[in-house]
Every structure is written in structure tokens, then in C-alpha cells.
CSV table of C-alpha atoms in Angstrom, one decimal:
chain,number,residue,atom,x,y,z
A,717,MET,CA,-18.5,-63.3,96.4
A,718,ILE,CA,-19.1,-64.2,92.7
A,719,HIS,CA,-16.1,-65.5,90.8
A,720,ARG,CA,-16.2,-64.7,87.1
A,721,ASP,CA,-13.7,-64.5,84.3
A,722,ILE,CA,-12.8,-60.8,83.8
A,723,GLU,CA,-12.7,-61.2,80.0
A,724,GLU,CA,-16.2,-62.6,79.9
A,725,GLU,CA,-17.5,-59.9,82.4
A,726,MET,CA,-16.0,-57.1,80.3
A,727,ARG,CA,-17.5,-58.5,77.1
A,728,SER,CA,-21.0,-59.0,78.5
A,729,SER,CA,-21.1,-55.7,80.4
A,730,PHE,CA,-19.7,-53.6,77.5
A,731,LEU,CA,-22.2,-55.2,75.1
A,732,ALA,CA,-25.1,-54.3,77.5
A,733,TYR,CA,-23.8,-50.8,77.8
A,734,SER,CA,-23.3,-50.5,74.0
A,735,MET,CA,-26.9,-51.6,73.3
A,736,SER,CA,-28.2,-49.2,75.9
A,737,VAL,CA,-26.4,-46.2,74.3
A,738,ILE,CA,-27.4,-47.2,70.8
A,739,THR,CA,-31.1,-47.8,71.5
A,740,SER,CA,-31.8,-45.5,74.4
A,741,ARG,CA,-29.4,-42.5,74.3
A,742,ALA,CA,-27.5,-41.5,71.2
A,743,LEU,CA,-29.4,-42.5,68.0
A,744,PRO,CA,-32.8,-41.3,66.8
A,745,ASP,CA,-35.8,-43.4,66.2
A,746,VAL,CA,-36.6,-43.5,62.4
A,747,ARG,CA,-40.3,-43.1,63.1
A,748,ASP,CA,-40.3,-39.7,64.8
A,749,GLY,CA,-36.6,-38.7,64.3
A,750,LEU,CA,-36.1,-38.2,68.0
A,751,LYS,CA,-33.7,-39.4,70.6
A,752,PRO,CA,-35.3,-40.4,74.0
A,753,VAL,CA,-34.3,-37.2,75.7
A,754,HIS,CA,-35.9,-35.0,72.9
A,755,ARG,CA,-39.1,-37.2,73.0
A,756,ARG,CA,-39.4,-36.8,76.7
A,757,ILE,CA,-38.9,-33.0,76.5
A,758,LEU,CA,-41.6,-32.6,73.9
A,759,TYR,CA,-44.0,-35.0,75.8
A,760,THR,CA,-43.4,-33.0,79.0
A,761,LEU,CA,-44.2,-29.7,77.2
A,762,PHE,CA,-47.4,-31.4,75.9
A,763,GLU,CA,-48.4,-32.7,79.3
A,764,LYS,CA,-47.9,-29.2,80.7
A,765,SER,CA,-50.1,-27.8,77.9
A,766,LEU,CA,-47.4,-25.4,76.8
A,767,THR,CA,-48.8,-25.0,73.3
A,768,PRO,CA,-47.9,-22.0,71.1
A,769,GLU,CA,-50.9,-19.9,72.3
A,770,LYS,CA,-50.0,-20.4,76.0
A,771,PRO,CA,-47.5,-18.3,78.0
A,772,TYR,CA,-43.9,-19.4,78.3
A,773,ARG,CA,-42.7,-21.5,81.2
A,774,LYS,CA,-39.3,-21.4,83.0
A,775,CYS,CA,-36.9,-23.9,81.6
A,776,ALA,CA,-35.9,-24.8,85.2
A,777,ASP,CA,-39.5,-26.1,85.7
A,778,ILE,CA,-39.5,-28.0,82.4
A,779,VAL,CA,-36.0,-29.6,83.0
A,780,GLY,CA,-37.0,-30.6,86.5
A,781,SER,CA,-40.2,-32.3,85.3
A,782,VAL,CA,-38.3,-34.2,82.5
A,783,LEU,CA,-35.7,-35.4,85.1
A,784,GLY,CA,-38.1,-36.3,87.8
A,785,GLU,CA,-40.7,-38.1,85.6
A,786,TYR,CA,-39.0,-39.6,82.6
A,787,HIS,CA,-35.2,-39.0,82.2
A,788,PRO,CA,-33.1,-39.7,85.3
A,789,HIS,CA,-29.8,-38.3,84.0
A,790,GLY,CA,-27.9,-35.0,84.3
A,791,ASP,CA,-29.8,-31.7,84.3
A,792,ALA,CA,-27.2,-30.1,82.1
A,793,SER,CA,-27.6,-32.6,79.3
A,794,VAL,CA,-31.4,-32.3,79.3
A,795,TYR,CA,-31.2,-28.5,79.2
A,796,MET,CA,-28.7,-28.5,76.3
A,797,ALA,CA,-31.0,-30.9,74.4
A,798,LEU,CA,-33.9,-28.5,75.0
A,799,VAL,CA,-31.7,-25.5,73.9
A,800,ARG,CA,-30.8,-27.2,70.6
A,801,LEU,CA,-34.4,-27.8,69.8
A,802,ALA,CA,-35.0,-24.0,70.0
A,803,GLN,CA,-32.0,-22.9,68.0
A,804,SER,CA,-32.9,-21.7,64.5
A,805,PHE,CA,-29.3,-22.1,63.3
A,806,SER,CA,-29.3,-25.8,64.5
A,807,MET,CA,-32.8,-26.9,63.6
A,808,ARG,CA,-34.3,-26.4,60.2
A,809,TYR,CA,-37.7,-26.3,61.9
A,810,PRO,CA,-37.3,-25.6,65.6
A,811,LEU,CA,-39.5,-27.8,67.9
A,812,VAL,CA,-39.2,-25.5,70.9
A,813,ASP,CA,-40.1,-21.8,71.1
A,814,GLY,CA,-37.4,-20.3,73.3
A,815,HIS,CA,-37.7,-17.0,75.1
A,816,GLY,CA,-34.4,-15.5,76.3
A,817,ASN,CA,-30.7,-16.3,75.5
A,818,PHE,CA,-30.6,-19.7,73.8
A,819,GLY,CA,-27.0,-19.3,72.5
A,820,SER,CA,-25.9,-18.0,69.1
A,821,ILE,CA,-24.2,-19.0,65.9
A,822,ASP,CA,-21.0,-17.4,67.4
A,823,GLY,CA,-20.8,-20.2,69.9
A,824,ASP,CA,-22.1,-18.1,72.8
A,825,PRO,CA,-23.6,-20.4,75.6
A,826,PRO,CA,-27.2,-20.1,76.6
A,827,ALA,CA,-28.3,-18.4,79.8
A,828,ALA,CA,-28.9,-20.6,82.8
A,829,TYR,CA,-32.2,-22.4,82.9
A,830,ARG,CA,-33.5,-20.2,85.7
A,831,TYR,CA,-33.6,-17.3,83.3
A,832,THR,CA,-34.8,-18.8,80.0
A,833,GLU,CA,-38.4,-19.8,79.1
A,834,ALA,CA,-39.9,-22.2,76.5
A,835,LYS,CA,-43.0,-23.7,75.0
A,836,MET,CA,-44.0,-25.7,72.0
A,837,THR,CA,-43.9,-24.6,68.4
A,838,LYS,CA,-46.6,-25.3,65.8
A,839,MET,CA,-44.2,-28.0,64.3
A,840,SER,CA,-43.9,-29.8,67.7
A,841,VAL,CA,-47.7,-29.7,68.1
A,842,ASN,CA,-47.8,-31.7,64.9
A,843,MET,CA,-45.4,-34.2,66.5
A,844,LEU,CA,-48.0,-35.0,69.3
A,845,THR,CA,-51.4,-34.6,67.7
A,846,ASP,CA,-53.8,-37.5,68.4
A,847,ILE,CA,-51.5,-39.0,71.0
A,848,GLN,CA,-54.4,-39.5,73.3
A,849,LYS,CA,-56.2,-41.6,70.7
A,850,GLU,CA,-54.0,-44.7,71.3
A,851,THR,CA,-52.0,-44.0,68.2
A,852,VAL,CA,-48.7,-45.1,69.8
A,853,ASP,CA,-47.6,-47.6,72.4
A,854,PHE,CA,-46.7,-46.4,75.9
A,855,GLN,CA,-44.2,-47.9,78.4
A,856,SER,CA,-43.6,-47.5,82.1
A,857,ASN,CA,-41.1,-44.7,83.1
A,858,TYR,CA,-37.9,-45.5,85.0
A,859,ASP,CA,-39.7,-46.1,88.4
A,860,ASP,CA,-43.0,-47.5,87.1
A,861,ARG,CA,-45.0,-44.5,88.4
A,862,LEU,CA,-46.0,-43.1,85.0
A,863,LYS,CA,-46.4,-44.0,81.4
A,864,GLU,CA,-44.4,-42.4,78.5
A,865,PRO,CA,-44.8,-42.9,74.7
A,866,THR,CA,-42.3,-45.2,73.0
A,867,VAL,CA,-42.5,-43.0,69.9
A,868,LEU,CA,-44.4,-39.8,69.0
A,869,PRO,CA,-47.2,-39.9,66.3
A,870,ALA,CA,-45.4,-37.4,64.1
A,871,ARG,CA,-47.4,-36.0,61.2
A,872,PHE,CA,-44.3,-35.3,59.2
A,873,PRO,CA,-41.0,-37.2,58.7
A,874,ASN,CA,-39.0,-35.3,61.3
A,875,LEU,CA,-35.8,-37.4,60.8
A,876,LEU,CA,-35.4,-36.2,57.2
A,877,VAL,CA,-36.8,-32.7,57.9
A,878,ASN,CA,-34.7,-31.8,60.9
A,879,GLY,CA,-31.9,-34.3,60.5
A,880,SER,CA,-29.9,-35.7,63.5
A,881,GLU,CA,-26.4,-35.8,64.9
A,882,GLY,CA,-25.4,-38.6,67.3
A,883,ILE,CA,-22.3,-40.6,68.3
A,884,ALA,CA,-23.0,-44.0,69.9
A,885,VAL,CA,-20.7,-46.9,70.5
A,886,GLY,CA,-19.0,-48.1,67.3
A,887,MET,CA,-21.4,-46.1,65.1
A,888,ALA,CA,-22.5,-42.5,64.4
A,889,SER,CA,-25.4,-40.7,62.8
A,890,HIS,CA,-25.1,-37.6,60.6
A,891,ILE,CA,-28.4,-37.0,58.9
A,892,PRO,CA,-28.7,-33.6,57.2
A,893,PRO,CA,-32.0,-31.6,57.4
A,894,HIS,CA,-34.2,-31.2,54.4
A,895,ASN,CA,-36.9,-28.8,53.1
A,896,LEU,CA,-40.4,-29.8,54.4
A,897,GLY,CA,-42.2,-29.1,51.2
A,898,GLU,CA,-39.7,-31.1,49.1
A,899,VAL,CA,-39.9,-34.1,51.4
A,900,ILE,CA,-43.7,-34.1,51.5
A,901,ASP,CA,-43.8,-33.8,47.6
A,902,GLY,CA,-41.4,-36.8,47.4
A,903,LEU,CA,-43.5,-38.8,49.8
A,904,ASP,CA,-46.7,-38.1,47.9
A,905,TYR,CA,-45.0,-39.3,44.7
A,906,LEU,CA,-43.6,-42.4,46.5
A,907,ILE,CA,-47.1,-43.3,47.8
A,908,GLU,CA,-48.5,-43.0,44.3
A,909,ASN,CA,-45.5,-44.8,42.7
A,910,PRO,CA,-44.1,-47.4,45.1
A,911,GLU,CA,-41.5,-48.5,42.5
A,912,ALA,CA,-40.1,-45.0,42.1
A,913,THR,CA,-36.4,-44.8,41.4
A,914,LEU,CA,-33.8,-42.6,43.2
A,915,GLU,CA,-33.5,-40.3,40.2
A,916,GLN,CA,-37.3,-39.8,40.1
A,917,LEU,CA,-37.4,-39.0,43.9
A,918,MET,CA,-34.5,-36.6,43.5
A,919,THR,CA,-36.6,-34.5,41.1
A,920,PHE,CA,-38.6,-33.6,44.2
A,921,ILE,CA,-36.0,-33.8,47.0
A,922,LYS,CA,-33.1,-31.8,45.4
A,923,GLY,CA,-30.8,-32.3,48.4
A,924,PRO,CA,-30.3,-31.2,52.0
A,925,ASP,CA,-31.6,-27.8,53.1
A,926,PHE,CA,-29.4,-26.4,55.9
A,927,PRO,CA,-30.8,-23.9,58.4
A,928,THR,CA,-27.8,-21.7,57.9
A,929,GLY,CA,-28.1,-21.8,54.1
A,930,GLY,CA,-25.0,-22.3,52.0
A,931,ILE,CA,-24.5,-23.8,48.5
A,932,ILE,CA,-23.9,-27.5,48.0
A,933,MET,CA,-21.2,-27.9,45.4
A,934,GLY,CA,-22.1,-30.7,42.9
A,935,ARG,CA,-24.7,-33.4,43.0
A,936,ALA,CA,-22.4,-36.5,43.3
A,937,GLY,CA,-22.1,-36.3,47.1
A,938,ILE,CA,-25.9,-35.9,47.4
A,939,ARG,CA,-26.6,-38.9,45.1
A,940,ALA,CA,-24.0,-41.1,46.9
A,941,ALA,CA,-25.6,-40.2,50.3
A,942,TYR,CA,-29.1,-41.1,49.1
A,943,ALA,CA,-28.0,-44.3,47.2
A,944,THR,CA,-25.7,-45.8,49.8
A,945,GLY,CA,-26.4,-43.9,53.1
A,946,ARG,CA,-22.9,-42.4,53.1
A,947,GLY,CA,-21.5,-39.4,51.2
A,948,LYS,CA,-19.5,-36.2,51.6
A,949,LEU,CA,-21.1,-32.8,50.8
A,950,THR,CA,-19.0,-29.7,50.0
A,951,VAL,CA,-20.9,-26.7,51.3
A,952,ARG,CA,-19.8,-23.2,50.3
A,953,SER,CA,-20.8,-19.9,51.8
A,954,LYS,CA,-23.1,-17.6,49.9
A,955,THR,CA,-21.0,-14.6,48.9
A,956,GLU,CA,-21.3,-11.5,46.8
A,957,ILE,CA,-18.6,-9.1,45.5
A,958,THR,CA,-19.7,-5.5,45.7
A,959,GLU,CA,-18.3,-2.0,45.9
A,960,ILE,CA,-18.6,0.1,49.1
A,961,LYS,CA,-17.0,3.5,49.4
A,962,ASN,CA,-14.8,2.9,46.4
A,963,ARG,CA,-13.5,-0.4,47.8
A,964,GLN,CA,-14.4,-3.9,46.7
A,965,CYS,CA,-16.0,-5.9,49.4
A,966,ILE,CA,-16.8,-9.6,49.8
A,967,ILE,CA,-20.2,-9.9,51.6
A,968,VAL,CA,-21.0,-13.2,53.2
A,969,THR,CA,-24.7,-13.8,54.0
A,970,GLU,CA,-24.8,-17.6,54.5
A,971,ILE,CA,-22.2,-20.0,56.0
A,972,PRO,CA,-21.9,-23.8,56.1
A,973,TYR,CA,-23.9,-25.8,58.7
A,974,MET,CA,-22.4,-26.1,62.2
A,975,VAL,CA,-19.6,-23.5,61.5
A,976,ASN,CA,-19.0,-21.1,64.3
A,977,LYS,CA,-19.2,-17.6,62.8
A,978,ALA,CA,-17.0,-15.9,65.4
A,979,GLU,CA,-14.2,-18.5,64.8
A,980,LEU,CA,-14.6,-18.2,61.0
A,981,ILE,CA,-14.1,-14.4,61.3
A,982,LYS,CA,-11.1,-14.9,63.6
A,983,SER,CA,-9.5,-17.4,61.1
A,984,ILE,CA,-9.9,-14.9,58.2
A,985,ALA,CA,-8.4,-12.1,60.3
A,986,GLU,CA,-5.4,-14.3,61.2
A,987,LEU,CA,-4.8,-15.2,57.6
A,988,ALA,CA,-4.8,-11.5,56.7
A,989,LYS,CA,-2.5,-10.6,59.6
A,990,GLU,CA,0.0,-13.3,58.6
A,991,LYS,CA,-0.2,-12.3,54.9
A,992,ARG,CA,-1.2,-15.8,53.9
A,993,VAL,CA,-4.1,-14.1,52.2
A,994,ASP,CA,-2.9,-10.7,51.0
A,995,GLY,CA,-5.2,-7.9,50.0
A,996,ILE,CA,-7.7,-7.8,52.9
A,997,HIS,CA,-8.0,-4.3,54.4
A,998,ASP,CA,-10.6,-4.9,57.1
A,999,ILE,CA,-13.2,-7.5,58.2
A,1000,ARG,CA,-16.4,-6.6,60.0
A,1001,ASP,CA,-19.2,-8.6,61.5
A,1002,GLU,CA,-22.4,-6.7,60.5
A,1003,SER,CA,-24.8,-9.5,61.6
A,1004,GLY,CA,-27.9,-8.4,63.4
A,1005,ARG,CA,-31.6,-9.2,63.9
A,1006,LYS,CA,-32.5,-8.2,60.4
A,1007,GLU,CA,-29.6,-10.0,58.7
A,1008,LYS,CA,-28.6,-12.9,60.9
A,1009,VAL,CA,-25.3,-13.4,59.0
A,1010,ARG,CA,-23.5,-10.6,57.3
A,1011,ILE,CA,-19.7,-10.6,57.2
A,1012,CYS,CA,-18.1,-7.7,55.3
A,1013,ILE,CA,-14.5,-8.4,54.1
A,1014,GLU,CA,-13.2,-5.1,52.8
A,1015,LEU,CA,-10.3,-5.4,50.3
A,1016,LYS,CA,-7.3,-3.2,49.4
A,1017,LYS,CA,-7.8,-1.0,46.4
A,1018,ASP,CA,-5.5,-3.1,44.1
A,1019,ALA,CA,-6.7,-6.5,45.3
A,1020,ASN,CA,-8.2,-9.2,43.1
A,1021,ALA,CA,-11.5,-10.0,44.8
A,1022,ASN,CA,-12.1,-13.4,43.0
A,1023,LEU,CA,-8.6,-14.6,43.8
A,1024,ILE,CA,-8.9,-13.7,47.5
A,1025,LEU,CA,-12.4,-15.3,47.7
A,1026,ASN,CA,-11.0,-18.6,46.2
A,1027,GLN,CA,-8.1,-18.5,48.8
A,1028,LEU,CA,-10.6,-18.0,51.6
A,1029,PHE,CA,-12.6,-21.0,50.3
A,1030,ARG,CA,-9.5,-23.0,50.4
A,1031,TYR,CA,-8.0,-22.0,53.8
A,1032,THR,CA,-11.1,-21.3,55.9
A,1033,GLN,CA,-14.5,-22.7,56.7
A,1034,LEU,CA,-16.1,-20.4,54.2
A,1035,GLN,CA,-16.1,-23.8,52.4
A,1036,ASP,CA,-16.6,-26.9,54.5
A,1037,THR,CA,-17.5,-30.5,54.2
A,1038,TYR,CA,-20.5,-32.3,55.8
A,1039,GLY,CA,-20.2,-36.1,56.1
A,1040,VAL,CA,-23.5,-37.9,55.7
A,1041,ILE,CA,-24.2,-41.1,57.6
A,1042,MET,CA,-27.8,-42.1,57.2
A,1043,LEU,CA,-28.0,-44.2,60.4
């Protein structure tokens, strides 16, 4: 039996746990923009030669290989990490090409991994090109049977391009996605002009570019985020007021990032039912494969469309905030 002060044991054990979560679980590596689980998923796809021109492979096989060879944690967490890499509404540039039900912007869960299939995208191929040429360091896996890369030799700045969301111990990361072309142009300018100012770089990188679209209101939040690493962005849905069958309608075609479309429609319907927003006759979800987001809010004949739209921006997630933490 080892006698030890409980306060000292709690301090040292929690510190070790915290460092493990921060460095090995919850936060991305700035070099490739990936958390360990995502890196191991992509490396497993690469080892299985699941490149874009090859057939899809069952996700059950992929998840099993990730668990057995590199990531000895829960299968559900690995599968959900893989699913997110394939979701076009979560990733600005998806790194996994998914075949089957991988969830939806309405919050629908993905199908079980025995049904879905996956392979690499062209973007993820560029995350691993030349890895065989000793471009990165390798380390032993959890049981010293295999070697895995400590980082991927990404050909583009994935952390800025796809962003990242993570909550560790005592800190969190909320990095928004950006447009690939803008980021590359900004990097080219920075290479040629190492002393470039923030204002000069912002002529190339205008601001975040969310996969679900939306309009960022104002530049102050963007500049604060880039200058200090922290900022608050107000993101507004893209809307249009039009007339359909002699009634004014508000058509929503883009919504803020990470907003559940089904819950958004439900909240608008509840406001109309409770008369907190008066003048709404009907609301329909007309989204489909051609138009991924299309919400039609049909108004009563005597309604003021602009007034109702402003009320919806105020009371619903048609307008939302995104807190930036560049960590």
C-alpha cells in the first residue's frame, strides 16, 4: 500500500489528465489542423488505398481498423468523427467522401456504420501526398506494433480552411472555416511580404467562409478575431422577399453555421402560433437535393414583410453569433 496525500494525488493526476486531453484528444495541431482521431482516420484510409478513384469501403471496416491499430477508444466516437469529416454542412471542404446516410442539417443521425461506406476525397489526398518520402516524423502506436505519423504533410493550411471545434480542460477552440482560394492568396502575399500588416492580409482573406453560407454583419468582429484571437461574429441568414400566388413570402436560402434547420423552422412556427410574431400565414421546408436549404415563410396579405423579417432575426436563429477562439 502506498500512502500519499490526497490533495497532491488529485493535483498531479488531474494535471496529467488535462495535458493528455489538451495535447492528444481535444485540440487540433496547427500544422495539419487535425485532432489525433481525425489524423488516424485519414491515415487508415490512406493505408487501405481508399483514394477517390477506388470503390467505397464499409465504415465498419474503417472504424475497426482505426480502433485496432491506432486509436484504442470508443467505436462511437471514432465513427462520429469520421461522419463529421464527410458532412458538407459541417466541413467547408470535406475530407471524407461518404456513401449513404451521414446525417443532415436537420440534426438527423447518420446510419449505423454497418450500412455506410467511405473513401478519401481529393482534398484529403493532398493531406497525405509524399508521406512515404520521410516528410514527417512517425511514432509507435499504442502497443508498439505499428508506426503512425505525428502530423500529416498537408499541402494546404487545413486549420484555417476547415476550422476546428474542440473543448479541452480549461480551454476551448472555435476556429471558423475560410475560403481556400483566399487563404492561399493571403499566404502567397505573406511569403513575398513577411512584414505584411493585418489590414494588408485582410484584403485577401475577407473573413470566415461558412459551409452553410450566411452573411457576416460588420467587419469589427472579424478584425478583432484576427488581431487578438478572440471575437464575436454576427451571422445572418440569406433571405429574399418575393411574391408567390399574390402573397409576400420570405425565402431563406442560407442559414448560420451549426444551426439546426428543423429546430429553426420549429421555433418560427411556435412564434407564429403564439402571435409573438404576427403576420405569418404558413411556413414550409422546401429544401431538397437541388436547393439544400430553402425555407418559405408565407405571410398574410396585410403583413409588413420587412418588419416580420427583422422580428425573426431578433427572436430566432435566422441571426446567430459565432464566438471565435483561435486556439
